[in-house]
Amino acid sequence: MRWVFRVLTLLLSVALLLVVALSVYGWRSLPRLDGRLALAGLQHEVQVNRDASDVTHILARDPRDAWMALGYVHAQERAWQLEFNRRLMRGELSAVFGSTTLETDKLMRTLGIHRAASRQLQGLSQDTQVALRAYADGVNAFFAGQEQALPLEFLVLGADPTDEARSGQYWTPEDSVGWSLMMALDLGGNWGNEFARLTALEVIDTEALWTLFPPYPGERPAATADLATLYQDLDVYRRGAPTEQRSQSQGGVLAWLDDPGSNEGKGSNNWVVSGERSESGAPLLANDPHLGLSAPALWYFARLQAPDVASHKGLDVVGATLPGAPVVVLGRTREAAWAFTNTGPDVQDLYLEQLHPDDPSLYRVPSDDGLPRWMPFDERVERIAVKGAADVEHRVRHTRHGPVISDAQSRYADVIDTSRHVLALRWTALDDDVRNIDASLAANRARSVEDLIGAFANMHAPMQSVLMADRAGRIAFKAAGRVPLRHVDNDIQGVAPSPGWDARYDWIGWLPYDETPFDDGSRGWIATANQRVHGPDYPHFLTQDWVMPYRQQRIEQLLQARDRHSPESFRLMQADLHAESTRRLLPYLRAAKPAHELGEAALRVLADFDGVMRGDAAGPLIYSVWVDEFTRDVIGGRLGKARFEKLYGKRLFRSAVELILERNDAHWCGEGGCAAAVTTALDRALERIAKEQGRDPRSWRWDRAHPAISVHRPFSNVPYLAPWFEVRAPTGGDPFTLNVGQYHLDKADAPFANRHAASLRAIYDLSDAGQDLFIYQTGQSGHVMSRRYRDMSPSWADVRLRPLRMQPEGWERQLTLHP
């Protein structure tokens, strides 16, 4: 026993020493926020001050110094975030994470994000190139210096960028351009929906497809072709049963790449009122972009101020910056403010490229005489370093449309026969003349709505629904981004993969900027929430994949409920949990006749449920689990389990469920009808909930199943590290409420967790008082040992916002950067 005691004491002592050592190291990695620091390359001293809301104010005497200081501050606060993002866009994750991320690296190399960024950099304005170079110099100066230890993630994973930073090659201007393309990949895609339709059409006909993927209310399907017959005639499908759903092992690392090219659930809210509809007499503008929740957050709030100099126009702008870029992406200047939601046009088309039957190095292209004509692929080989294994050589092929993405991810070969056809991607964001950062830099200097409209003419990808307001009282909406024009005889319209050898499916040009949707604000208010942004008489096709208009209709209802609005009324709107989508389906659920022992108690709960998705209530939980079970039974039963699980998760098929129930569609529900399917789903839902939350429905709570989880990449995958690095908070809402809470039902550990929500909330007051407000879900610091790592989380969950001031009353911290 004495030896056992000694061994236990020794182990405890070693563990304690390890904890102490890590704590000391973590403390050494915290950034210096006061005093003086040398930053080689500055032309003048720069003040980096933090106010009571922890907003960082960078006050410089030259714009170049401001951009360089922002790069340094981003690296101080978000070093690991920069490292991870850099490896992601370059396709270099596997050098640190091993084979787990190899398929992601293959996809990034195939898309050629960094190569495209290099080409696009050459077309940016000289002013933007200076900003990007100065920002990169600031990032590199931090990593090359020894002022603070690198965050714990570098230590644990053995990553050390010091040598590259000292040579000035760690962070480059191409990396900043590349990160803007990664945002376009996250927001601007529908290739996943195209492939989902192709997958479903193996077992359902075209008519059934429009129930599964219905067009926007009041519209007909954009594609007039009989797609099911087309694909069967082309013999595109792989023979044999579909394979089981692939592992989600990298979900904590790259959750949003589980289903790339899908815009389902990727939305936002923004609305604006003119001075005639505000208490102050000046415009009010609100924004909450809905993005994947991460720790640290995607955003970093900062102000950049610098006067005009001989070589550069000055700027004074505050708002949300993206670590990795030298601009305020969402925010305001002294005179004007802007806010984004995702428009979601169809800017990605998949093409089935037919391979030569005797020579797979050739693919079919259009011909004038109708006879098959063949062309060789453009090819290159990418060498990918893999930790703990030999390097992998990955062959990248290009067609006249773009990269062959079926070479990068195995899920395509699970559906199509890649010995006969491969899938190539045409995507606006990969074109050489994309100028997103030019647009953002011009917006950072805007003094009016007119300036903003002009600035966003260079916003190419992803298209954004931009609301704008200025101190002169003007408000406006403009859809800013590049949208392809398609042939009038294109009978697929990019809704599903098209035959690549038929020229009628090629793009023929771009929608002119002055013809994209616009609203001058004459009603006194404007609101967008990813719904269709044009009227039924609009002459151009943008997409079939609009988001159902529930959120936009609720915003409109709340805006019209008051004669005049204030920042507080806007805040209450951002907190709204009313779900009209829930109210639409509740009558079918209440009519169920459950056999489960808890059925009667559950029906009593549902009788009092008003469709408000409160976190402390049982009704939202019962409803949400029931609709999941119904979808799995009815749609999953029709598609087959393996095929359904490839499509379900982020994609909820809620519009399909609505149509099926409203039609009482026995074609989907089966011979027993939809009422029987509703009851069966409720019985299963009650048993499922009881296993998690006990057998008393009165004690059930939605927020226990629906916590907001801001995932850390990669430590959310490590059970004993996840509680330290993740940021969690109980929340209400669901995918269809203004206070949105999107869940991913393919995540078996927490299928209803809130993973995709308001990545920030902001309210801009254009009056003299300037009572701007903001919040996001973690904190400014990316260092887990910092008290500023998660200090915003409780306020974000409660929808309490912090002041956002261009001229705060004082400073909490003051740092001087000097040459």
mmCIF file with all atom_site columns, C-alpha atoms in Angstrom, residues 444-608:
data_model
loop_
_atom_site.group_PDB
_atom_site.id
_atom_site.type_symbol
_atom_site.label_atom_id
_atom_site.label_alt_id
_atom_site.label_comp_id
_atom_site.label_asym_id
_atom_site.label_entity_id
_atom_site.label_seq_id
_atom_site.pdbx_PDB_ins_code
_atom_site.Cartn_x
_atom_site.Cartn_y
_atom_site.Cartn_z
_atom_site.occupancy
_atom_site.B_iso_or_equiv
_atom_site.pdbx_formal_charge
_atom_site.auth_seq_id
_atom_site.auth_comp_id
_atom_site.auth_asym_id
_atom_site.auth_atom_id
_atom_site.pdbx_PDB_model_num
ATOM 1   C CA . ASN A 1 444 ? -14.231 51.759 -45.389 1.00 0.00 ? 444 ASN A CA 1
ATOM 2   C CA . ARG A 1 445 ? -13.937 55.296 -46.806 1.00 0.00 ? 445 ARG A CA 1
ATOM 3   C CA . ALA A 1 446 ? -17.579 55.825 -47.780 1.00 0.00 ? 446 ALA A CA 1
ATOM 4   C CA . ARG A 1 447 ? -19.348 59.014 -46.764 1.00 0.00 ? 447 ARG A CA 1
ATOM 5   C CA . SER A 1 448 ? -22.770 58.297 -48.239 1.00 0.00 ? 448 SER A CA 1
ATOM 6   C CA . VAL A 1 449 ? -25.086 55.612 -49.543 1.00 0.00 ? 449 VAL A CA 1
ATOM 7   C CA . GLU A 1 450 ? -24.027 56.628 -53.040 1.00 0.00 ? 450 GLU A CA 1
ATOM 8   C CA . ASP A 1 451 ? -20.394 55.967 -52.131 1.00 0.00 ? 451 ASP A CA 1
ATOM 9   C CA . LEU A 1 452 ? -21.329 52.537 -50.787 1.00 0.00 ? 452 LEU A CA 1
ATOM 10  C CA . ILE A 1 453 ? -23.280 51.603 -53.905 1.00 0.00 ? 453 ILE A CA 1
ATOM 11  C CA . GLY A 1 454 ? -20.233 52.551 -55.958 1.00 0.00 ? 454 GLY A CA 1
ATOM 12  C CA . ALA A 1 455 ? -17.860 50.662 -53.677 1.00 0.00 ? 455 ALA A CA 1
ATOM 13  C CA . PHE A 1 456 ? -19.799 47.407 -53.858 1.00 0.00 ? 456 PHE A CA 1
ATOM 14  C CA . ALA A 1 457 ? -19.746 47.392 -57.651 1.00 0.00 ? 457 ALA A CA 1
ATOM 15  C CA . ASN A 1 458 ? -16.481 45.501 -57.131 1.00 0.00 ? 458 ASN A CA 1
ATOM 16  C CA . MET A 1 459 ? -18.024 42.933 -54.769 1.00 0.00 ? 459 MET A CA 1
ATOM 17  C CA . HIS A 1 460 ? -17.999 39.821 -56.930 1.00 0.00 ? 460 HIS A CA 1
ATOM 18  C CA . ALA A 1 461 ? -18.343 36.741 -54.723 1.00 0.00 ? 461 ALA A CA 1
ATOM 19  C CA . PRO A 1 462 ? -20.362 35.929 -52.770 1.00 0.00 ? 462 PRO A CA 1
ATOM 20  C CA . MET A 1 463 ? -23.269 38.166 -53.763 1.00 0.00 ? 463 MET A CA 1
ATOM 21  C CA . GLN A 1 464 ? -24.564 40.029 -50.735 1.00 0.00 ? 464 GLN A CA 1
ATOM 22  C CA . SER A 1 465 ? -27.840 41.803 -50.031 1.00 0.00 ? 465 SER A CA 1
ATOM 23  C CA . VAL A 1 466 ? -26.426 45.092 -48.812 1.00 0.00 ? 466 VAL A CA 1
ATOM 24  C CA . LEU A 1 467 ? -28.487 47.507 -46.743 1.00 0.00 ? 467 LEU A CA 1
ATOM 25  C CA . MET A 1 468 ? -27.080 51.005 -46.404 1.00 0.00 ? 468 MET A CA 1
ATOM 26  C CA . ALA A 1 469 ? -27.852 54.208 -44.509 1.00 0.00 ? 469 ALA A CA 1
ATOM 27  C CA . ASP A 1 470 ? -26.177 57.582 -44.156 1.00 0.00 ? 470 ASP A CA 1
ATOM 28  C CA . ARG A 1 471 ? -26.263 60.686 -41.987 1.00 0.00 ? 471 ARG A CA 1
ATOM 29  C CA . ALA A 1 472 ? -28.066 62.602 -44.741 1.00 0.00 ? 472 ALA A CA 1
ATOM 30  C CA . GLY A 1 473 ? -31.056 60.304 -44.166 1.00 0.00 ? 473 GLY A CA 1
ATOM 31  C CA . ARG A 1 474 ? -30.886 58.072 -47.214 1.00 0.00 ? 474 ARG A CA 1
ATOM 32  C CA . ILE A 1 475 ? -31.431 54.301 -47.006 1.00 0.00 ? 475 ILE A CA 1
ATOM 33  C CA . ALA A 1 476 ? -31.110 51.727 -49.792 1.00 0.00 ? 476 ALA A CA 1
ATOM 34  C CA . PHE A 1 477 ? -30.749 48.057 -50.709 1.00 0.00 ? 477 PHE A CA 1
ATOM 35  C CA . LYS A 1 478 ? -28.483 46.688 -53.440 1.00 0.00 ? 478 LYS A CA 1
ATOM 36  C CA . ALA A 1 479 ? -27.677 43.114 -54.411 1.00 0.00 ? 479 ALA A CA 1
ATOM 37  C CA . ALA A 1 480 ? -23.913 43.305 -54.874 1.00 0.00 ? 480 ALA A CA 1
ATOM 38  C CA . GLY A 1 481 ? -22.105 40.502 -56.631 1.00 0.00 ? 481 GLY A CA 1
ATOM 39  C CA . ARG A 1 482 ? -21.523 38.740 -59.916 1.00 0.00 ? 482 ARG A CA 1
ATOM 40  C CA . VAL A 1 483 ? -24.246 36.478 -61.358 1.00 0.00 ? 483 VAL A CA 1
ATOM 41  C CA . PRO A 1 484 ? -23.883 34.458 -64.573 1.00 0.00 ? 484 PRO A CA 1
ATOM 42  C CA . LEU A 1 485 ? -26.244 34.739 -67.501 1.00 0.00 ? 485 LEU A CA 1
ATOM 43  C CA . ARG A 1 486 ? -27.424 31.485 -69.083 1.00 0.00 ? 486 ARG A CA 1
ATOM 44  C CA . HIS A 1 487 ? -28.793 30.599 -72.522 1.00 0.00 ? 487 HIS A CA 1
ATOM 45  C CA . VAL A 1 488 ? -32.550 30.953 -72.965 1.00 0.00 ? 488 VAL A CA 1
ATOM 46  C CA . ASP A 1 489 ? -32.736 27.313 -74.098 1.00 0.00 ? 489 ASP A CA 1
ATOM 47  C CA . ASN A 1 490 ? -30.859 26.062 -71.033 1.00 0.00 ? 490 ASN A CA 1
ATOM 48  C CA . ASP A 1 491 ? -33.493 23.685 -69.657 1.00 0.00 ? 491 ASP A CA 1
ATOM 49  C CA . ILE A 1 492 ? -31.542 22.873 -66.452 1.00 0.00 ? 492 ILE A CA 1
ATOM 50  C CA . GLN A 1 493 ? -30.578 26.414 -65.346 1.00 0.00 ? 493 GLN A CA 1
ATOM 51  C CA . GLY A 1 494 ? -27.858 25.205 -62.995 1.00 0.00 ? 494 GLY A CA 1
ATOM 52  C CA . VAL A 1 495 ? -30.363 23.452 -60.724 1.00 0.00 ? 495 VAL A CA 1
ATOM 53  C CA . ALA A 1 496 ? -28.635 20.098 -61.250 1.00 0.00 ? 496 ALA A CA 1
ATOM 54  C CA . PRO A 1 497 ? -25.487 18.864 -63.058 1.00 0.00 ? 497 PRO A CA 1
ATOM 55  C CA . SER A 1 498 ? -25.524 19.565 -66.792 1.00 0.00 ? 498 SER A CA 1
ATOM 56  C CA . PRO A 1 499 ? -23.921 17.682 -69.709 1.00 0.00 ? 499 PRO A CA 1
ATOM 57  C CA . GLY A 1 500 ? -20.599 19.450 -70.165 1.00 0.00 ? 500 GLY A CA 1
ATOM 58  C CA . TRP A 1 501 ? -20.369 18.748 -73.894 1.00 0.00 ? 501 TRP A CA 1
ATOM 59  C CA . ASP A 1 502 ? -23.582 20.641 -74.704 1.00 0.00 ? 502 ASP A CA 1
ATOM 60  C CA . ALA A 1 503 ? -22.781 24.341 -75.232 1.00 0.00 ? 503 ALA A CA 1
ATOM 61  C CA . ARG A 1 504 ? -26.296 25.517 -74.366 1.00 0.00 ? 504 ARG A CA 1
ATOM 62  C CA . TYR A 1 505 ? -25.443 24.883 -70.696 1.00 0.00 ? 505 TYR A CA 1
ATOM 63  C CA . ASP A 1 506 ? -22.397 27.171 -70.756 1.00 0.00 ? 506 ASP A CA 1
ATOM 64  C CA . TRP A 1 507 ? -22.466 30.620 -69.175 1.00 0.00 ? 507 TRP A CA 1
ATOM 65  C CA . ILE A 1 508 ? -22.721 33.461 -71.693 1.00 0.00 ? 508 ILE A CA 1
ATOM 66  C CA . GLY A 1 509 ? -21.894 36.578 -69.647 1.00 0.00 ? 509 GLY A CA 1
ATOM 67  C CA . TRP A 1 510 ? -22.633 38.491 -66.461 1.00 0.00 ? 510 TRP A CA 1
ATOM 68  C CA . LEU A 1 511 ? -25.655 40.334 -65.146 1.00 0.00 ? 511 LEU A CA 1
ATOM 69  C CA . PRO A 1 512 ? -24.721 44.047 -65.220 1.00 0.00 ? 512 PRO A CA 1
ATOM 70  C CA . TYR A 1 513 ? -24.381 45.644 -61.793 1.00 0.00 ? 513 TYR A CA 1
ATOM 71  C CA . ASP A 1 514 ? -26.999 48.272 -62.575 1.00 0.00 ? 514 ASP A CA 1
ATOM 72  C CA . GLU A 1 515 ? -29.518 45.475 -63.259 1.00 0.00 ? 515 GLU A CA 1
ATOM 73  C CA . THR A 1 516 ? -29.104 43.582 -59.973 1.00 0.00 ? 516 THR A CA 1
ATOM 74  C CA . PRO A 1 517 ? -32.035 44.055 -57.545 1.00 0.00 ? 517 PRO A CA 1
ATOM 75  C CA . PHE A 1 518 ? -32.284 47.480 -55.899 1.00 0.00 ? 518 PHE A CA 1
ATOM 76  C CA . ASP A 1 519 ? -34.638 49.233 -53.459 1.00 0.00 ? 519 ASP A CA 1
ATOM 77  C CA . ASP A 1 520 ? -34.473 52.974 -52.814 1.00 0.00 ? 520 ASP A CA 1
ATOM 78  C CA . GLY A 1 521 ? -36.203 52.724 -49.437 1.00 0.00 ? 521 GLY A CA 1
ATOM 79  C CA . SER A 1 522 ? -39.262 54.722 -50.468 1.00 0.00 ? 522 SER A CA 1
ATOM 80  C CA . ARG A 1 523 ? -41.468 52.738 -48.051 1.00 0.00 ? 523 ARG A CA 1
ATOM 81  C CA . GLY A 1 524 ? -39.366 53.980 -45.134 1.00 0.00 ? 524 GLY A CA 1
ATOM 82  C CA . TRP A 1 525 ? -37.963 50.554 -44.352 1.00 0.00 ? 525 TRP A CA 1
ATOM 83  C CA . ILE A 1 526 ? -36.223 47.607 -46.044 1.00 0.00 ? 526 ILE A CA 1
ATOM 84  C CA . ALA A 1 527 ? -35.609 44.084 -44.755 1.00 0.00 ? 527 ALA A CA 1
ATOM 85  C CA . THR A 1 528 ? -33.805 41.059 -46.134 1.00 0.00 ? 528 THR A CA 1
ATOM 86  C CA . ALA A 1 529 ? -33.422 37.577 -44.682 1.00 0.00 ? 529 ALA A CA 1
ATOM 87  C CA . ASN A 1 530 ? -32.255 35.472 -47.659 1.00 0.00 ? 530 ASN A CA 1
ATOM 88  C CA . GLN A 1 531 ? -35.722 35.439 -49.179 1.00 0.00 ? 531 GLN A CA 1
ATOM 89  C CA . ARG A 1 532 ? -36.262 36.214 -52.850 1.00 0.00 ? 532 ARG A CA 1
ATOM 90  C CA . VAL A 1 533 ? -35.017 39.796 -53.260 1.00 0.00 ? 533 VAL A CA 1
ATOM 91  C CA . HIS A 1 534 ? -36.928 40.678 -56.412 1.00 0.00 ? 534 HIS A CA 1
ATOM 92  C CA . GLY A 1 535 ? -40.527 40.714 -57.566 1.00 0.00 ? 535 GLY A CA 1
ATOM 93  C CA . PRO A 1 536 ? -42.158 38.090 -59.784 1.00 0.00 ? 536 PRO A CA 1
ATOM 94  C CA . ASP A 1 537 ? -41.694 40.341 -62.831 1.00 0.00 ? 537 ASP A CA 1
ATOM 95  C CA . TYR A 1 538 ? -37.890 40.565 -62.500 1.00 0.00 ? 538 TYR A CA 1
ATOM 96  C CA . PRO A 1 539 ? -36.476 39.622 -65.928 1.00 0.00 ? 539 PRO A CA 1
ATOM 97  C CA . HIS A 1 540 ? -33.362 37.717 -64.848 1.00 0.00 ? 540 HIS A CA 1
ATOM 98  C CA . PHE A 1 541 ? -32.920 34.289 -63.259 1.00 0.00 ? 541 PHE A CA 1
ATOM 99  C CA . LEU A 1 542 ? -30.865 34.401 -60.062 1.00 0.00 ? 542 LEU A CA 1
ATOM 100 C CA . THR A 1 543 ? -31.639 31.095 -58.340 1.00 0.00 ? 543 THR A CA 1
ATOM 101 C CA . GLN A 1 544 ? -34.291 28.580 -57.390 1.00 0.00 ? 544 GLN A CA 1
ATOM 102 C CA . ASP A 1 545 ? -32.765 28.051 -53.949 1.00 0.00 ? 545 ASP A CA 1
ATOM 103 C CA . TRP A 1 546 ? -34.129 31.028 -52.039 1.00 0.00 ? 546 TRP A CA 1
ATOM 104 C CA . VAL A 1 547 ? -34.682 30.628 -48.307 1.00 0.00 ? 547 VAL A CA 1
ATOM 105 C CA . MET A 1 548 ? -38.326 30.373 -47.269 1.00 0.00 ? 548 MET A CA 1
ATOM 106 C CA . PRO A 1 549 ? -39.531 33.880 -46.319 1.00 0.00 ? 549 PRO A CA 1
ATOM 107 C CA . TYR A 1 550 ? -40.485 33.190 -42.683 1.00 0.00 ? 550 TYR A CA 1
ATOM 108 C CA . ARG A 1 551 ? -37.809 35.427 -41.142 1.00 0.00 ? 551 ARG A CA 1
ATOM 109 C CA . GLN A 1 552 ? -38.311 38.259 -43.596 1.00 0.00 ? 552 GLN A CA 1
ATOM 110 C CA . GLN A 1 553 ? -42.073 38.204 -43.051 1.00 0.00 ? 553 GLN A CA 1
ATOM 111 C CA . ARG A 1 554 ? -41.567 38.328 -39.269 1.00 0.00 ? 554 ARG A CA 1
ATOM 112 C CA . ILE A 1 555 ? -39.206 41.298 -39.617 1.00 0.00 ? 555 ILE A CA 1
ATOM 113 C CA . GLU A 1 556 ? -41.778 43.075 -41.760 1.00 0.00 ? 556 GLU A CA 1
ATOM 114 C CA . GLN A 1 557 ? -44.505 42.313 -39.202 1.00 0.00 ? 557 GLN A CA 1
ATOM 115 C CA . LEU A 1 558 ? -42.426 43.713 -36.315 1.00 0.00 ? 558 LEU A CA 1
ATOM 116 C CA . LEU A 1 559 ? -41.313 46.776 -38.261 1.00 0.00 ? 559 LEU A CA 1
ATOM 117 C CA . GLN A 1 560 ? -44.919 47.655 -39.049 1.00 0.00 ? 560 GLN A CA 1
ATOM 118 C CA . ALA A 1 561 ? -46.046 47.049 -35.455 1.00 0.00 ? 561 ALA A CA 1
ATOM 119 C CA . ARG A 1 562 ? -44.516 50.388 -34.339 1.00 0.00 ? 562 ARG A CA 1
ATOM 120 C CA . ASP A 1 563 ? -44.693 53.839 -35.865 1.00 0.00 ? 563 ASP A CA 1
ATOM 121 C CA . ARG A 1 564 ? -41.123 54.640 -34.795 1.00 0.00 ? 564 ARG A CA 1
ATOM 122 C CA . HIS A 1 565 ? -38.212 52.463 -33.834 1.00 0.00 ? 565 HIS A CA 1
ATOM 123 C CA . SER A 1 566 ? -35.240 52.794 -31.521 1.00 0.00 ? 566 SER A CA 1
ATOM 124 C CA . PRO A 1 567 ? -32.064 50.785 -30.888 1.00 0.00 ? 567 PRO A CA 1
ATOM 125 C CA . GLU A 1 568 ? -33.964 49.037 -28.098 1.00 0.00 ? 568 GLU A CA 1
ATOM 126 C CA . SER A 1 569 ? -36.864 47.987 -30.356 1.00 0.00 ? 569 SER A CA 1
ATOM 127 C CA . PHE A 1 570 ? -34.309 46.677 -32.854 1.00 0.00 ? 570 PHE A CA 1
ATOM 128 C CA . ARG A 1 571 ? -32.594 44.714 -30.086 1.00 0.00 ? 571 ARG A CA 1
ATOM 129 C CA . LEU A 1 572 ? -35.908 43.118 -29.122 1.00 0.00 ? 572 LEU A CA 1
ATOM 130 C CA . MET A 1 573 ? -36.436 42.132 -32.741 1.00 0.00 ? 573 MET A CA 1
ATOM 131 C CA . GLN A 1 574 ? -33.035 40.426 -32.789 1.00 0.00 ? 574 GLN A CA 1
ATOM 132 C CA . ALA A 1 575 ? -34.128 38.455 -29.701 1.00 0.00 ? 575 ALA A CA 1
ATOM 133 C CA . ASP A 1 576 ? -37.446 37.332 -31.233 1.00 0.00 ? 576 ASP A CA 1
ATOM 134 C CA . LEU A 1 577 ? -38.187 33.584 -30.984 1.00 0.00 ? 577 LEU A CA 1
ATOM 135 C CA . HIS A 1 578 ? -41.518 33.413 -32.830 1.00 0.00 ? 578 HIS A CA 1
ATOM 136 C CA . ALA A 1 579 ? -41.497 30.619 -35.449 1.00 0.00 ? 579 ALA A CA 1
ATOM 137 C CA . GLU A 1 580 ? -44.267 30.789 -38.019 1.00 0.00 ? 580 GLU A CA 1
ATOM 138 C CA . SER A 1 581 ? -42.885 27.615 -39.588 1.00 0.00 ? 581 SER A CA 1
ATOM 139 C CA . THR A 1 582 ? -43.616 25.802 -36.322 1.00 0.00 ? 582 THR A CA 1
ATOM 140 C CA . ARG A 1 583 ? -47.138 27.197 -36.166 1.00 0.00 ? 583 ARG A CA 1
ATOM 141 C CA . ARG A 1 584 ? -47.708 25.916 -39.697 1.00 0.00 ? 584 ARG A CA 1
ATOM 142 C CA . LEU A 1 585 ? -47.036 22.290 -38.689 1.00 0.00 ? 585 LEU A CA 1
ATOM 143 C CA . LEU A 1 586 ? -48.414 22.307 -35.133 1.00 0.00 ? 586 LEU A CA 1
ATOM 144 C CA . PRO A 1 587 ? -52.007 21.378 -36.112 1.00 0.00 ? 587 PRO A CA 1
ATOM 145 C CA . TYR A 1 588 ? -50.782 18.092 -37.609 1.00 0.00 ? 588 TYR A CA 1
ATOM 146 C CA . LEU A 1 589 ? -48.755 17.290 -34.494 1.00 0.00 ? 589 LEU A CA 1
ATOM 147 C CA . ARG A 1 590 ? -51.600 18.157 -32.110 1.00 0.00 ? 590 ARG A CA 1
ATOM 148 C CA . ALA A 1 591 ? -53.887 15.806 -34.058 1.00 0.00 ? 591 ALA A CA 1
ATOM 149 C CA . ALA A 1 592 ? -51.615 12.819 -33.343 1.00 0.00 ? 592 ALA A CA 1
ATOM 150 C CA . LYS A 1 593 ? -52.968 9.900  -31.322 1.00 0.00 ? 593 LYS A CA 1
ATOM 151 C CA . PRO A 1 594 ? -49.849 8.610  -29.576 1.00 0.00 ? 594 PRO A CA 1
ATOM 152 C CA . ALA A 1 595 ? -49.687 5.199  -27.981 1.00 0.00 ? 595 ALA A CA 1
ATOM 153 C CA . HIS A 1 596 ? -46.686 6.142  -25.847 1.00 0.00 ? 596 HIS A CA 1
ATOM 154 C CA . GLU A 1 597 ? -47.285 6.345  -22.087 1.00 0.00 ? 597 GLU A CA 1
ATOM 155 C CA . LEU A 1 598 ? -46.188 10.005 -22.140 1.00 0.00 ? 598 LEU A CA 1
ATOM 156 C CA . GLY A 1 599 ? -48.416 10.845 -25.105 1.00 0.00 ? 599 GLY A CA 1
ATOM 157 C CA . GLU A 1 600 ? -51.267 12.409 -23.131 1.00 0.00 ? 600 GLU A CA 1
ATOM 158 C CA . ALA A 1 601 ? -48.915 14.615 -21.111 1.00 0.00 ? 601 ALA A CA 1
ATOM 159 C CA . ALA A 1 602 ? -47.079 15.644 -24.275 1.00 0.00 ? 602 ALA A CA 1
ATOM 160 C CA . LEU A 1 603 ? -50.317 16.647 -25.982 1.00 0.00 ? 603 LEU A CA 1
ATOM 161 C CA . ARG A 1 604 ? -51.197 18.839 -22.991 1.00 0.00 ? 604 ARG A CA 1
ATOM 162 C CA . VAL A 1 605 ? -47.838 20.575 -23.375 1.00 0.00 ? 605 VAL A CA 1
ATOM 163 C CA . LEU A 1 606 ? -48.426 21.051 -27.097 1.00 0.00 ? 606 LEU A CA 1
ATOM 164 C CA . ALA A 1 607 ? -51.911 22.463 -26.498 1.00 0.00 ? 607 ALA A CA 1
ATOM 165 C CA . ASP A 1 608 ? -50.309 25.387 -24.669 1.00 0.00 ? 608 ASP A CA 1
#
